[in-house]
mmCIF file of C-alpha atoms in Angstrom:
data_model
loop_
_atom_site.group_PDB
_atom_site.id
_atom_site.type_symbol
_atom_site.label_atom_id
_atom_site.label_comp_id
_atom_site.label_asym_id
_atom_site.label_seq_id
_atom_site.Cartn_x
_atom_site.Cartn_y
_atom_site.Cartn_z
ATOM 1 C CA UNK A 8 -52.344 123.698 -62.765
ATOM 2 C CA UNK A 9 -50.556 126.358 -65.109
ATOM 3 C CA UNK A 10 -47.590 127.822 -63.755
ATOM 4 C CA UNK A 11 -43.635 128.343 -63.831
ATOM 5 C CA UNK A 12 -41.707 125.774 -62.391
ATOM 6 C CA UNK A 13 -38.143 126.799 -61.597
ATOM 7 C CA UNK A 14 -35.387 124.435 -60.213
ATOM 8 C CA UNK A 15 -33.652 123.749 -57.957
ATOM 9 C CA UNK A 16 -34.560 126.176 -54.912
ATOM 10 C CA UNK A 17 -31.139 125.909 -53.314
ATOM 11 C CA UNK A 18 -28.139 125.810 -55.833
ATOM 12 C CA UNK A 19 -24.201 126.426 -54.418
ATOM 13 C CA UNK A 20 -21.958 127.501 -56.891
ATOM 14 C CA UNK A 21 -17.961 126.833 -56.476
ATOM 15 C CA UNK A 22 -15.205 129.675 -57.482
ATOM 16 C CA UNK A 23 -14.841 129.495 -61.379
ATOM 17 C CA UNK A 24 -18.195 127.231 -62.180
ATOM 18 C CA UNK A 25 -20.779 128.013 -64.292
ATOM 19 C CA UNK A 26 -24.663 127.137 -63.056
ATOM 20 C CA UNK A 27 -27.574 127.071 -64.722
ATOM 21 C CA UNK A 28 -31.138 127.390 -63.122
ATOM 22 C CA UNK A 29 -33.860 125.817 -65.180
ATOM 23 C CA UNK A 30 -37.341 127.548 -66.043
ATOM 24 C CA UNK A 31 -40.265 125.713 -67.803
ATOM 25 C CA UNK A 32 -43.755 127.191 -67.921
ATOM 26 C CA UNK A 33 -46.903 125.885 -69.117
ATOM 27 C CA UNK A 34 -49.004 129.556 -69.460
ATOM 28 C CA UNK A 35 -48.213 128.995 -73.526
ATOM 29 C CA UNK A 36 -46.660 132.426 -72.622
ATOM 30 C CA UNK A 37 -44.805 133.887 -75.586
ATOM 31 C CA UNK A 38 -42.389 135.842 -73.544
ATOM 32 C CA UNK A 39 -40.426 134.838 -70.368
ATOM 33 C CA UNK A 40 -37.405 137.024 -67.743
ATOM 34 C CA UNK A 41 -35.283 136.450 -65.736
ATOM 35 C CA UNK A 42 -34.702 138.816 -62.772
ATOM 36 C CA UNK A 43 -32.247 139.108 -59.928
ATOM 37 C CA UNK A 44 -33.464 140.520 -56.196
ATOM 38 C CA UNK A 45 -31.054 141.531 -53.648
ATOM 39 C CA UNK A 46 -31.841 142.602 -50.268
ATOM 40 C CA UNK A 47 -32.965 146.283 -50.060
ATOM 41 C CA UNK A 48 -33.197 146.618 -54.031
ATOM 42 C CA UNK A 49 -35.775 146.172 -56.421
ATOM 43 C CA UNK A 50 -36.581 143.303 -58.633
ATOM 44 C CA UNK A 51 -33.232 143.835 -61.812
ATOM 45 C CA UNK A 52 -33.640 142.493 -64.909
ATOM 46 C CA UNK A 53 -30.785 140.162 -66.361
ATOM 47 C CA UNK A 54 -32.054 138.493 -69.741
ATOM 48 C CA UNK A 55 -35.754 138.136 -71.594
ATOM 49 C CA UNK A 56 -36.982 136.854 -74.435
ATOM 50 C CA UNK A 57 -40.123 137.466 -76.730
ATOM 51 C CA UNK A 58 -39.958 134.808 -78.927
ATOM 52 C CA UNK A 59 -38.270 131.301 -79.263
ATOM 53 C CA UNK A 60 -34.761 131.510 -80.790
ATOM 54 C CA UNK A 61 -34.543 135.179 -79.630
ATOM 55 C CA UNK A 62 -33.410 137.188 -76.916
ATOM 56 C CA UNK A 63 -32.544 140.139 -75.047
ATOM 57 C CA UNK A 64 -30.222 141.873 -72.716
ATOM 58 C CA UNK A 65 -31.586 143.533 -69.603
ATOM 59 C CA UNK A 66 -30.047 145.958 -67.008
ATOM 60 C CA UNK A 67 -27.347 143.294 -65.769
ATOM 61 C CA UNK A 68 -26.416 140.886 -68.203
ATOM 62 C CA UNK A 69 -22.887 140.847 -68.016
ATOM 63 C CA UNK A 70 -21.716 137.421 -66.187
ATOM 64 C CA UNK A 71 -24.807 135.659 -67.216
ATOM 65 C CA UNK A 72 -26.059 133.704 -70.669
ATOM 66 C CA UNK A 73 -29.534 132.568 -71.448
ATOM 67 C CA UNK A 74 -31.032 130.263 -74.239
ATOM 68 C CA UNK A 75 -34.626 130.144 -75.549
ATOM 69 C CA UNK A 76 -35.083 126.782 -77.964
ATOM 70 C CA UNK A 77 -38.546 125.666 -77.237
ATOM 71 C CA UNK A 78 -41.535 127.966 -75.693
ATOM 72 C CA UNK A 79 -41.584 126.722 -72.288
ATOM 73 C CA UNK A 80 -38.161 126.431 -71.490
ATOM 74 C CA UNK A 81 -35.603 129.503 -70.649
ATOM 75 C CA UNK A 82 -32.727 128.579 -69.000
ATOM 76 C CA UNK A 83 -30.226 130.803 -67.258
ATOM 77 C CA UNK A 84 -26.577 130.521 -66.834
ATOM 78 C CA UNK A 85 -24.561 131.885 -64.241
ATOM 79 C CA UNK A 86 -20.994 131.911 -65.817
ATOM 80 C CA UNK A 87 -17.512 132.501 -63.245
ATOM 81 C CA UNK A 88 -17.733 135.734 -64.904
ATOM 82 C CA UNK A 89 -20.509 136.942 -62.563
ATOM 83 C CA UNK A 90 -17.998 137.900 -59.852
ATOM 84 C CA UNK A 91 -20.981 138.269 -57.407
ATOM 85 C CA UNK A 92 -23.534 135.631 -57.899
ATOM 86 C CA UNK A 93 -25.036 135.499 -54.347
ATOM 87 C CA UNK A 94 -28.903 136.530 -54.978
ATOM 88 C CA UNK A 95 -32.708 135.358 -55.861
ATOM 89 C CA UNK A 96 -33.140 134.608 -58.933
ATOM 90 C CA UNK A 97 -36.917 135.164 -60.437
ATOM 91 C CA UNK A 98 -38.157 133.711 -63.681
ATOM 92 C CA UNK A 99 -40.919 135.375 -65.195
ATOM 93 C CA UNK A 100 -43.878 134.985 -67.798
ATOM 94 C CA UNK A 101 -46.078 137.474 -69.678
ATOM 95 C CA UNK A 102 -48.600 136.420 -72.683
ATOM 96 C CA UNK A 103 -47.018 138.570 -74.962
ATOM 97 C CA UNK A 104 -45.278 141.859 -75.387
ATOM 98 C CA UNK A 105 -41.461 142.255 -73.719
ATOM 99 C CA UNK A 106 -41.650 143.965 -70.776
ATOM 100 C CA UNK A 107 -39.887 146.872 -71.984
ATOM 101 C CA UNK A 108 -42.707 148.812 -73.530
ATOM 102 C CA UNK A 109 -45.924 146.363 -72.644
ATOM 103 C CA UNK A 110 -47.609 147.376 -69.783
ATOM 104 C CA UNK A 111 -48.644 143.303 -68.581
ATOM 105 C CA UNK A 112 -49.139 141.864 -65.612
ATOM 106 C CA UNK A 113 -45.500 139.265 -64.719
ATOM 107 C CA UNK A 114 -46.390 135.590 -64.087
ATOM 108 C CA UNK A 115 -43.482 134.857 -61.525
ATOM 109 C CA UNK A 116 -41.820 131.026 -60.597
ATOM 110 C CA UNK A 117 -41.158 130.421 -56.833
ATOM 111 C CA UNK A 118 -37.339 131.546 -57.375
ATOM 112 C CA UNK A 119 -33.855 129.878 -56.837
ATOM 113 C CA UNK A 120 -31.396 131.011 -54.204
ATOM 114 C CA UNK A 121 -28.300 130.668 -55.148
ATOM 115 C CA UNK A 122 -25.136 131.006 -52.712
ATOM 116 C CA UNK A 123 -20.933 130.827 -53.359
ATOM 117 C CA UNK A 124 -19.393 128.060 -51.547
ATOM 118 C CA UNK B 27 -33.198 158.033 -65.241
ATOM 119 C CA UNK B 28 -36.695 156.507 -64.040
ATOM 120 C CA UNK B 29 -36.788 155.829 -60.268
ATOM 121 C CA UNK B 30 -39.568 154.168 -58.348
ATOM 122 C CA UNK B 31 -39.099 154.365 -54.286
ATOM 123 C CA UNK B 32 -41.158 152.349 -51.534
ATOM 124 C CA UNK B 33 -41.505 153.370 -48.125
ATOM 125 C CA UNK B 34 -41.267 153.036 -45.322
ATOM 126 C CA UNK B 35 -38.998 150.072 -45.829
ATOM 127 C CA UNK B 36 -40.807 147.787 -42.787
ATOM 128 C CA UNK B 37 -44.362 148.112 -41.328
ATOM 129 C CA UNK B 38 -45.346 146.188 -38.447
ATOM 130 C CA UNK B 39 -49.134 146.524 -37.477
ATOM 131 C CA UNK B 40 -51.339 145.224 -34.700
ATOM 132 C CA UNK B 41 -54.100 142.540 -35.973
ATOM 133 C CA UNK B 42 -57.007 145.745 -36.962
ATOM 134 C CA UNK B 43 -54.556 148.294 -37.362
ATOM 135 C CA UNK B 44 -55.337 149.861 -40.641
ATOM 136 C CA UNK B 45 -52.340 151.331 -42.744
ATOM 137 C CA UNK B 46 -51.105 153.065 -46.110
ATOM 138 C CA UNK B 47 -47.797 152.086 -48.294
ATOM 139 C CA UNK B 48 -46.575 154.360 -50.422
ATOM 140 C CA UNK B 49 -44.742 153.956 -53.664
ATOM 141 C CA UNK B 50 -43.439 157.561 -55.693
ATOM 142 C CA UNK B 51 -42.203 157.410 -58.769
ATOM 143 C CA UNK B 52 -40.819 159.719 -61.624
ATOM 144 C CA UNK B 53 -40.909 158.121 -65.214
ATOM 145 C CA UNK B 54 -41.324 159.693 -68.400
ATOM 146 C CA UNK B 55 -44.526 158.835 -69.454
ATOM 147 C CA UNK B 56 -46.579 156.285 -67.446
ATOM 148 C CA UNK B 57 -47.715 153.756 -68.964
ATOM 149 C CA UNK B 58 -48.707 151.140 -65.766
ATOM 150 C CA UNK B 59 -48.114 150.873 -62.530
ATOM 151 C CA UNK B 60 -48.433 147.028 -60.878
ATOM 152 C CA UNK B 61 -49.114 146.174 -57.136
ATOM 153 C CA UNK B 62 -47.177 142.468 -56.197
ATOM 154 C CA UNK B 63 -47.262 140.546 -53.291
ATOM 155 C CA UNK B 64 -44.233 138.106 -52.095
ATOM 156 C CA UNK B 65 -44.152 135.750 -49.302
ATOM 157 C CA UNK B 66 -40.447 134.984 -47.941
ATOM 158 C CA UNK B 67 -39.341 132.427 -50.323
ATOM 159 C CA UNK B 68 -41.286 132.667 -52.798
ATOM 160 C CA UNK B 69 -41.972 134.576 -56.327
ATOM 161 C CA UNK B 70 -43.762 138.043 -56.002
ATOM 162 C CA UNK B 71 -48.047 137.425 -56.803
ATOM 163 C CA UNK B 72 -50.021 140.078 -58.952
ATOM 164 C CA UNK B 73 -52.482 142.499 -56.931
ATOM 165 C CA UNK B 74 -53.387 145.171 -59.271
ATOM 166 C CA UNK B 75 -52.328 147.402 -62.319
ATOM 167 C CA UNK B 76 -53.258 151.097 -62.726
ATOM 168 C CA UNK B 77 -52.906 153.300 -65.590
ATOM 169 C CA UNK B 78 -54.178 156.359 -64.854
ATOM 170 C CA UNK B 79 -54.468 159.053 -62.165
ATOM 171 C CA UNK B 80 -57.523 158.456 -59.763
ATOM 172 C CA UNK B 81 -57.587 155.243 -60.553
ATOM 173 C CA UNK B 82 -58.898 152.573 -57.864
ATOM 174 C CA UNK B 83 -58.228 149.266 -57.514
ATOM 175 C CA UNK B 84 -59.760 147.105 -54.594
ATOM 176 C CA UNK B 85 -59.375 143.337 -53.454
ATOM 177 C CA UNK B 86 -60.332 142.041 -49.663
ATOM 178 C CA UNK B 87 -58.172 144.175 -47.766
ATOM 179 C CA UNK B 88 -56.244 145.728 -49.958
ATOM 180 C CA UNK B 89 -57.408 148.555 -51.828
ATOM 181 C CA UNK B 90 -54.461 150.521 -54.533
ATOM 182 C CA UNK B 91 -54.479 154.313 -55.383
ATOM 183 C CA UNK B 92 -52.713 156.359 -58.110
ATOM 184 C CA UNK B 93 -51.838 160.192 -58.417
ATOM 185 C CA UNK B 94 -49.406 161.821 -60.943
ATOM 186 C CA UNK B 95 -46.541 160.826 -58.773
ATOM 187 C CA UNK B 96 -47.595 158.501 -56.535
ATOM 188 C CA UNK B 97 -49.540 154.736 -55.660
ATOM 189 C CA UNK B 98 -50.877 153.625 -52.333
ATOM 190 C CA UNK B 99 -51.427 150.823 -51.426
ATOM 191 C CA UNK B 100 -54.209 151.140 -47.828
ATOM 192 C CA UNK B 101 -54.665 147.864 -45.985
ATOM 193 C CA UNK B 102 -57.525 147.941 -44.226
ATOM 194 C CA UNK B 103 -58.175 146.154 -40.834
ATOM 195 C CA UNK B 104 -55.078 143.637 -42.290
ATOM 196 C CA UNK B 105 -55.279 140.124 -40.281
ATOM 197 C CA UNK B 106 -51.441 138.231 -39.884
ATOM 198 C CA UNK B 107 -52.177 136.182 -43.408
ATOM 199 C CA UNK B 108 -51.290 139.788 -45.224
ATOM 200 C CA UNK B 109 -47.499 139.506 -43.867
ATOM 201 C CA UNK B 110 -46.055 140.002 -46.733
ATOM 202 C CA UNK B 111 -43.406 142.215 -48.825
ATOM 203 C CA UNK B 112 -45.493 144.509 -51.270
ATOM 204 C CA UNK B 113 -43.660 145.089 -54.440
ATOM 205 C CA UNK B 114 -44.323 148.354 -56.699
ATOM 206 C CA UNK B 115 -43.472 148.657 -60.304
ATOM 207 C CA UNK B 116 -43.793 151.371 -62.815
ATOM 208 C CA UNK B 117 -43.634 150.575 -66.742
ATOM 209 C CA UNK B 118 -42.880 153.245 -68.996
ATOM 210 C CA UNK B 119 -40.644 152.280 -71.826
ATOM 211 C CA UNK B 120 -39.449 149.157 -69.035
ATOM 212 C CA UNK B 121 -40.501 147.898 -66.023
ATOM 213 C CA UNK B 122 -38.987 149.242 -62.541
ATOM 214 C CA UNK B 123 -39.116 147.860 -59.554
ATOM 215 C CA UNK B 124 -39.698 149.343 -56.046
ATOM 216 C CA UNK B 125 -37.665 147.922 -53.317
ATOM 217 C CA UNK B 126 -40.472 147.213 -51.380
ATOM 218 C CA UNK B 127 -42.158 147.442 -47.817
ATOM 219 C CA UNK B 128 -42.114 144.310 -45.502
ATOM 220 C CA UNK B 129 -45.664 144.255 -43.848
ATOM 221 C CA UNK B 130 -45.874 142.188 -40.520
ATOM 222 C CA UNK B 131 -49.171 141.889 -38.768
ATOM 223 C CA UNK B 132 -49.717 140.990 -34.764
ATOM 224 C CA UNK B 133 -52.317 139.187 -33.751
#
């Protein structure tokens, strides 16, 4: 079955570690997000991409790095510069189109929770 | 700045008990607005997207709305399998997202 597969579910991060949460997808979607949800707030985006070898800050980037070599695969990092890391994290696919100005339907992965030690 | 709101926050309904989410929002120029479902743990599911006002969208239960300024979302006689969180989002030049309204159905 097509989908987004994103690993792990549970991921603990230590004081001054960086993390990285893994994406793959096998929609042959061109362009793939990654959003953060906290309780009470709506879905925020961090980092997306439209294309392989390119990418794009979202609302909340800072703290966070992202890299985009092959089509399926767009992992995120969670760098000790993201002071408050605590959240769900939500990967994201659309067929085309960026999500800024394309009005498409999201193709979401089953999330990872990630928590400070 | 573009803000979409949800409400009421929580919804708890008897097994039958027929009911209406709302979602308002103020963007500059609408270009969608999307109707997700998320189960506790898991990713949010397209329902629906709806471009224009007066605009109807229907599936099972669930049947989505749109005016100028604001989407419904009416569940009608909802049975415990649509517990859920329903997400709104509006796309204008981005996508915004709702916080939500947790839906919990009695049997």
């Amino acid at each position: 079955d097509g989908g987004i597969t994103q690993s792990p579910k549970y991921l603990f991060r230590k004081e001054g570690q960086n993390v990285t949460l893994s994406c793959e997808q096998n929609l042959n979607h061109d362009a793939m997000y990654w959003y953060r949800q906290d309780p009470g707030q709506g879905l925020r985006l961090i980092y997306y991409s439209q294309i392989v070898n390119d990418f794009q800050k979202g609302d909340i980037a800072e703290g966070y790095s992202v890299s985009r070599e092959k089509k399926e695969s767009f992992p995120l990092t969670v760098t000790s510069a993201q002071k408050n890391p605590t959240a769900f994290y939500l990967c994201a696919s659309s067929i085309d189109g960026h999500g800024r100005g394309t009005n498409e339907k999201l193709f979401f992965g089953s999330g990872t929770q990630l928590s400070v030690l | 700045e573009d803000q979409v709101t949800q409400s009421p926050e929580a919804l708890r309904l008897q097994e039958g008990e027929s009911s209406s989410l709302n979602c308002s929002y103020t963007v500059s120029g609408l270009r969608g607005l999307f109707w997700y479902r998320q189960d506790p743990g898991k990713g949010p599911e397209f329902l629906f997207t709806l471009y224009s006002a007066g605009e109807e969208k229907e599936k099972e239960r669930l049947k989505a709305t749109l005016t100028k300024k604001e989407s419904f979302l009416h569940i009608t006689a909802p049975k415990p399998e649509d517990s859920a969180t329903y997400l709104c989002a509006v796309q204008d030049n981005k996508l915004s997202f709702g916080a939500g309204t947790t839906v919990t159905v009695r049997a």
